Amino acid sequence: MQVMLLADRLQAPACFKCAAAVLTANTMEHGTAMAVSSLPPGCLESPAFKRVIDAAASVVCARLGDLEVALADASMRQELLDLSLSALQRLLQHKDTRAASENTVFWLADAWLAQRGGGGEQEQAALAGCFSLLIASSLCLLTVMCQGEWLPRHWRDWVLAAAYVAAPPDVQKRILLSKWQPVRIAKRPASPCKEGDAGMGHVAGGHQAGV
C-alpha cells in the first residue's frame, strides 16, 4: 500500500503496475481489500490499478455482499458504514451483491449518509444512482423514501416512480409506454434472509430510523 501511495504522490505509472502485480499475485485478504478502498482517487483511477480494484471489490462482496446478513451483524454493519463512497458504490453495483429487496439498499445508503452528517450533494447523488425506485416496495417508497430529505432531490422522477410502483400492472404498462424513460437497475440476486432480518432497527442512526 505504501508503494501505491508513493506512486500516486510521484505520479509514477511503473510503480502502479508493479504494485498492482504484487497485490493480485495471490488471493487478496479482506483487510487488504478494505485498505485498497481507502486509497486516494489517483490510485483508484489508474488504468494499471483496475484489476486490483476489481479484485478488492470481489473480496469485499464475498464478506459483505449479502446486505441482509451484513446489516444484521454489528461488526459487519460497521464495516459497511465505514466503507469509502467509491467502495460502497462498487459493492452496491456488484453483480453478486444480494438483498431481500431494494428497500435494504436504501436503508444502508441512508445510514451511511447519516453517519456523515447527511453527506454532501455529490455523495447523495452517487448513492441515489445505486438503486432503483422501480423495484422498491410501494410502502417503503411512498412512506419513507419520497418523504426523506435527500433522495427526492436526486431522483427527479420520484413522483412518477411512486405512481408506477403503486399502480396495478396494466397502468404500469401504460406508464412505461409513455415518454417517461426511467433509470433502471437489474434486480439483484435475492438474499436467503428476509428483509426484516436487517430491518430498520439494525441501521439505527439513519435519517428515517424509527419510521
Short mmCIF file of C-alpha atoms in Angstrom, two decimals:
data_model
loop_
_atom_site.label_atom_id
_atom_site.label_comp_id
_atom_site.label_asym_id
_atom_site.label_seq_id
_atom_site.Cartn_x
_atom_site.Cartn_y
_atom_site.Cartn_z
CA MET A 1 0.00 0.00 0.00
CA GLN A 2 2.89 2.34 0.75
CA VAL A 3 4.17 1.81 -2.79
CA MET A 4 0.76 2.79 -4.15
CA LEU A 5 0.68 5.96 -2.09
CA LEU A 6 4.19 6.84 -3.21
CA ALA A 7 3.30 6.15 -6.84
CA ASP A 8 0.29 8.43 -6.50
CA ARG A 9 2.42 11.18 -4.99
CA LEU A 10 5.10 10.87 -7.67
CA GLN A 11 2.65 10.10 -10.49
CA ALA A 12 4.76 7.08 -11.46
CA PRO A 13 2.79 4.65 -13.70
CA ALA A 14 5.51 1.99 -13.47
CA CYS A 15 5.09 1.86 -9.70
CA PHE A 16 1.34 1.44 -10.13
CA LYS A 17 1.92 -1.54 -12.41
CA CYS A 18 4.40 -3.18 -10.05
CA ALA A 19 2.21 -2.70 -7.02
CA ALA A 20 -0.82 -3.99 -8.91
CA ALA A 21 1.09 -7.11 -9.92
CA VAL A 22 2.08 -7.80 -6.31
CA LEU A 23 -1.43 -7.23 -4.95
CA THR A 24 -3.06 -9.56 -7.48
CA ALA A 25 -0.39 -12.28 -7.45
CA ASN A 26 -2.13 -14.12 -4.60
CA THR A 27 -5.60 -14.26 -3.12
CA MET A 28 -6.31 -10.86 -1.60
CA GLU A 29 -7.15 -10.77 2.10
CA HIS A 30 -10.17 -8.85 3.36
CA GLY A 31 -8.03 -6.34 5.27
CA THR A 32 -6.07 -5.56 2.12
CA ALA A 33 -9.28 -5.17 0.14
CA MET A 34 -10.61 -2.70 2.69
CA ALA A 35 -7.31 -0.77 2.58
CA VAL A 36 -7.50 -0.63 -1.23
CA SER A 37 -10.91 1.02 -1.00
CA SER A 38 -9.45 3.87 1.06
CA LEU A 39 -6.64 4.72 -1.35
CA PRO A 40 -6.60 8.23 -2.90
CA PRO A 41 -8.58 8.87 -6.12
CA GLY A 42 -5.33 8.98 -8.12
CA CYS A 43 -4.70 5.33 -7.31
CA LEU A 44 -8.26 4.23 -7.88
CA GLU A 45 -8.43 5.93 -11.25
CA SER A 46 -5.18 4.50 -12.59
CA PRO A 47 -5.78 2.11 -15.54
CA ALA A 48 -2.97 -0.10 -14.23
CA PHE A 49 -4.81 -0.47 -10.94
CA LYS A 50 -8.17 -1.55 -12.34
CA ARG A 51 -7.63 -5.26 -11.76
CA VAL A 52 -6.71 -4.53 -8.13
CA ILE A 53 -9.93 -2.56 -7.69
CA ASP A 54 -11.93 -5.39 -9.24
CA ALA A 55 -10.23 -7.97 -7.03
CA ALA A 56 -10.81 -5.87 -3.91
CA ALA A 57 -14.47 -5.35 -4.81
CA SER A 58 -14.96 -9.11 -5.15
CA VAL A 59 -13.33 -9.75 -1.77
CA VAL A 60 -15.47 -7.11 -0.06
CA CYS A 61 -18.56 -8.53 -1.76
CA ALA A 62 -17.70 -12.03 -0.57
CA ARG A 63 -17.84 -10.83 3.04
CA LEU A 64 -20.42 -8.03 2.95
CA GLY A 65 -22.33 -8.80 -0.23
CA ASP A 66 -25.38 -10.30 1.48
CA LEU A 67 -26.69 -6.98 2.75
CA GLU A 68 -29.31 -8.59 4.99
CA VAL A 69 -26.70 -10.69 6.79
CA ALA A 70 -24.18 -7.85 6.98
CA LEU A 71 -26.66 -5.32 8.38
CA ALA A 72 -27.87 -7.79 10.99
CA ASP A 73 -24.33 -8.28 12.36
CA ALA A 74 -22.94 -5.37 14.40
CA SER A 75 -19.34 -5.81 13.24
CA MET A 76 -20.14 -6.22 9.55
CA ARG A 77 -22.68 -3.42 9.70
CA GLN A 78 -19.98 -1.06 10.92
CA GLU A 79 -17.67 -2.26 8.15
CA LEU A 80 -20.38 -1.33 5.65
CA LEU A 81 -20.82 2.10 7.18
CA ASP A 82 -17.05 2.67 7.22
CA LEU A 83 -16.62 1.95 3.51
CA SER A 84 -15.50 4.84 1.36
CA LEU A 85 -18.03 6.23 -1.08
CA SER A 86 -16.37 4.56 -4.07
CA ALA A 87 -16.14 1.21 -2.24
CA LEU A 88 -19.80 1.35 -1.25
CA GLN A 89 -20.79 2.21 -4.81
CA ARG A 90 -18.83 -0.76 -6.14
CA LEU A 91 -20.45 -3.05 -3.58
CA LEU A 92 -23.97 -1.88 -4.38
CA GLN A 93 -23.32 -2.21 -8.11
CA HIS A 94 -21.56 -5.59 -7.89
CA LYS A 95 -23.35 -8.37 -9.75
CA ASP A 96 -23.15 -10.69 -6.73
CA THR A 97 -24.47 -8.28 -4.09
CA ARG A 98 -27.66 -9.73 -2.62
CA ALA A 99 -30.64 -8.20 -0.84
CA ALA A 100 -34.14 -9.28 0.10
CA SER A 101 -35.43 -6.12 -1.57
CA GLU A 102 -34.24 -2.79 -2.89
CA ASN A 103 -35.52 -1.24 0.34
CA THR A 104 -32.46 -2.64 2.13
CA VAL A 105 -30.14 -0.76 -0.23
CA PHE A 106 -31.95 2.45 0.68
CA TRP A 107 -31.64 1.76 4.44
CA LEU A 108 -27.90 1.22 4.01
CA ALA A 109 -27.38 4.35 1.90
CA ASP A 110 -29.45 6.39 4.34
CA ALA A 111 -27.49 5.14 7.36
CA TRP A 112 -24.15 5.69 5.55
CA LEU A 113 -25.09 9.31 4.84
CA ALA A 114 -26.40 9.83 8.38
CA GLN A 115 -23.05 8.71 9.81
CA ARG A 116 -21.53 11.57 7.82
CA GLY A 117 -23.98 14.22 8.93
CA GLY A 118 -26.23 13.72 5.92
CA GLY A 119 -23.38 13.68 3.41
CA GLY A 120 -22.70 16.15 0.64
CA GLU A 121 -24.55 16.62 -2.62
CA GLN A 122 -22.03 14.52 -4.52
CA GLU A 123 -22.31 11.63 -2.06
CA GLN A 124 -26.10 11.78 -2.05
CA ALA A 125 -26.29 11.83 -5.85
CA ALA A 126 -23.83 8.94 -6.15
CA LEU A 127 -25.80 6.71 -3.79
CA ALA A 128 -29.14 7.68 -5.33
CA GLY A 129 -27.81 6.17 -8.55
CA CYS A 130 -27.06 2.83 -6.91
CA PHE A 131 -30.59 1.57 -6.51
CA SER A 132 -33.85 1.62 -8.38
CA LEU A 133 -37.08 3.02 -7.00
CA LEU A 134 -38.94 0.87 -9.53
CA ILE A 135 -38.10 -2.33 -7.66
CA ALA A 136 -38.50 -0.95 -4.15
CA SER A 137 -41.70 -1.77 -2.30
CA SER A 138 -44.52 0.70 -2.77
CA LEU A 139 -44.96 1.05 1.01
CA CYS A 140 -41.32 1.98 1.61
CA LEU A 141 -41.19 4.24 -1.42
CA LEU A 142 -44.35 6.16 -0.58
CA THR A 143 -43.94 6.43 3.19
CA VAL A 144 -40.17 6.76 3.66
CA MET A 145 -38.03 7.30 0.58
CA CYS A 146 -40.03 10.07 -1.05
CA GLN A 147 -40.62 11.87 2.24
CA GLY A 148 -36.95 11.95 3.16
CA GLU A 149 -34.63 14.88 2.63
CA TRP A 150 -32.01 13.64 0.21
CA LEU A 151 -33.48 11.13 -2.23
CA PRO A 152 -36.18 13.30 -3.87
CA ARG A 153 -33.53 15.93 -4.65
CA HIS A 154 -31.50 13.44 -6.66
CA TRP A 155 -34.25 11.35 -8.23
CA ARG A 156 -36.12 13.82 -10.38
CA ASP A 157 -38.62 11.18 -11.49
CA TRP A 158 -39.56 10.06 -7.98
CA VAL A 159 -43.19 11.21 -8.37
CA LEU A 160 -43.65 9.04 -11.47
CA ALA A 161 -41.77 6.22 -9.78
CA ALA A 162 -44.13 6.43 -6.82
CA ALA A 163 -47.12 6.32 -9.16
CA TYR A 164 -45.61 3.36 -11.01
CA VAL A 165 -44.96 1.12 -8.01
CA ALA A 166 -48.41 1.86 -6.55
CA ALA A 167 -50.25 1.16 -9.83
CA PRO A 168 -51.77 -2.12 -11.00
CA PRO A 169 -49.92 -3.97 -13.80
CA ASP A 170 -52.00 -2.57 -16.67
CA VAL A 171 -51.38 1.01 -15.52
CA GLN A 172 -47.67 0.27 -15.03
CA LYS A 173 -47.51 -0.87 -18.65
CA ARG A 174 -49.10 2.39 -19.83
CA ILE A 175 -46.66 4.42 -17.75
CA LEU A 176 -43.72 2.62 -19.33
CA LEU A 177 -45.19 3.11 -22.81
CA SER A 178 -45.30 6.86 -22.22
CA LYS A 179 -42.36 9.14 -22.93
CA TRP A 180 -41.02 8.54 -19.44
CA GLN A 181 -37.65 6.82 -19.57
CA PRO A 182 -36.85 5.74 -16.01
CA VAL A 183 -33.38 4.79 -14.85
CA ARG A 184 -33.46 1.06 -14.27
CA ILE A 185 -31.20 -1.26 -12.34
CA ALA A 186 -31.47 -5.00 -12.83
CA LYS A 187 -32.97 -6.82 -9.89
CA ARG A 188 -30.30 -8.06 -7.50
CA PRO A 189 -29.77 -11.70 -6.55
CA ALA A 190 -32.05 -12.46 -3.62
CA SER A 191 -30.72 -12.89 -0.12
CA PRO A 192 -31.91 -16.04 1.65
CA CYS A 193 -32.65 -13.82 4.64
CA LYS A 194 -35.83 -11.81 4.94
CA GLU A 195 -35.69 -8.03 4.78
CA GLY A 196 -36.84 -7.86 8.40
CA ASP A 197 -33.68 -9.67 9.46
CA ALA A 198 -31.78 -6.49 8.64
CA GLY A 199 -34.67 -4.15 9.26
CA MET A 200 -34.54 -0.56 10.33
CA GLY A 201 -33.56 -1.48 13.85
CA HIS A 202 -30.23 -2.66 12.50
CA VAL A 203 -29.48 0.63 10.80
CA ALA A 204 -30.38 2.92 13.65
CA GLY A 205 -28.85 6.30 13.05
CA GLY A 206 -30.25 6.60 9.53
CA HIS A 207 -32.40 9.61 8.77
CA GLN A 208 -35.53 7.52 8.78
CA ALA A 209 -34.80 5.28 11.76
CA GLY A 210 -37.91 4.88 13.83
CA VAL A 211 -40.33 5.36 10.92
#
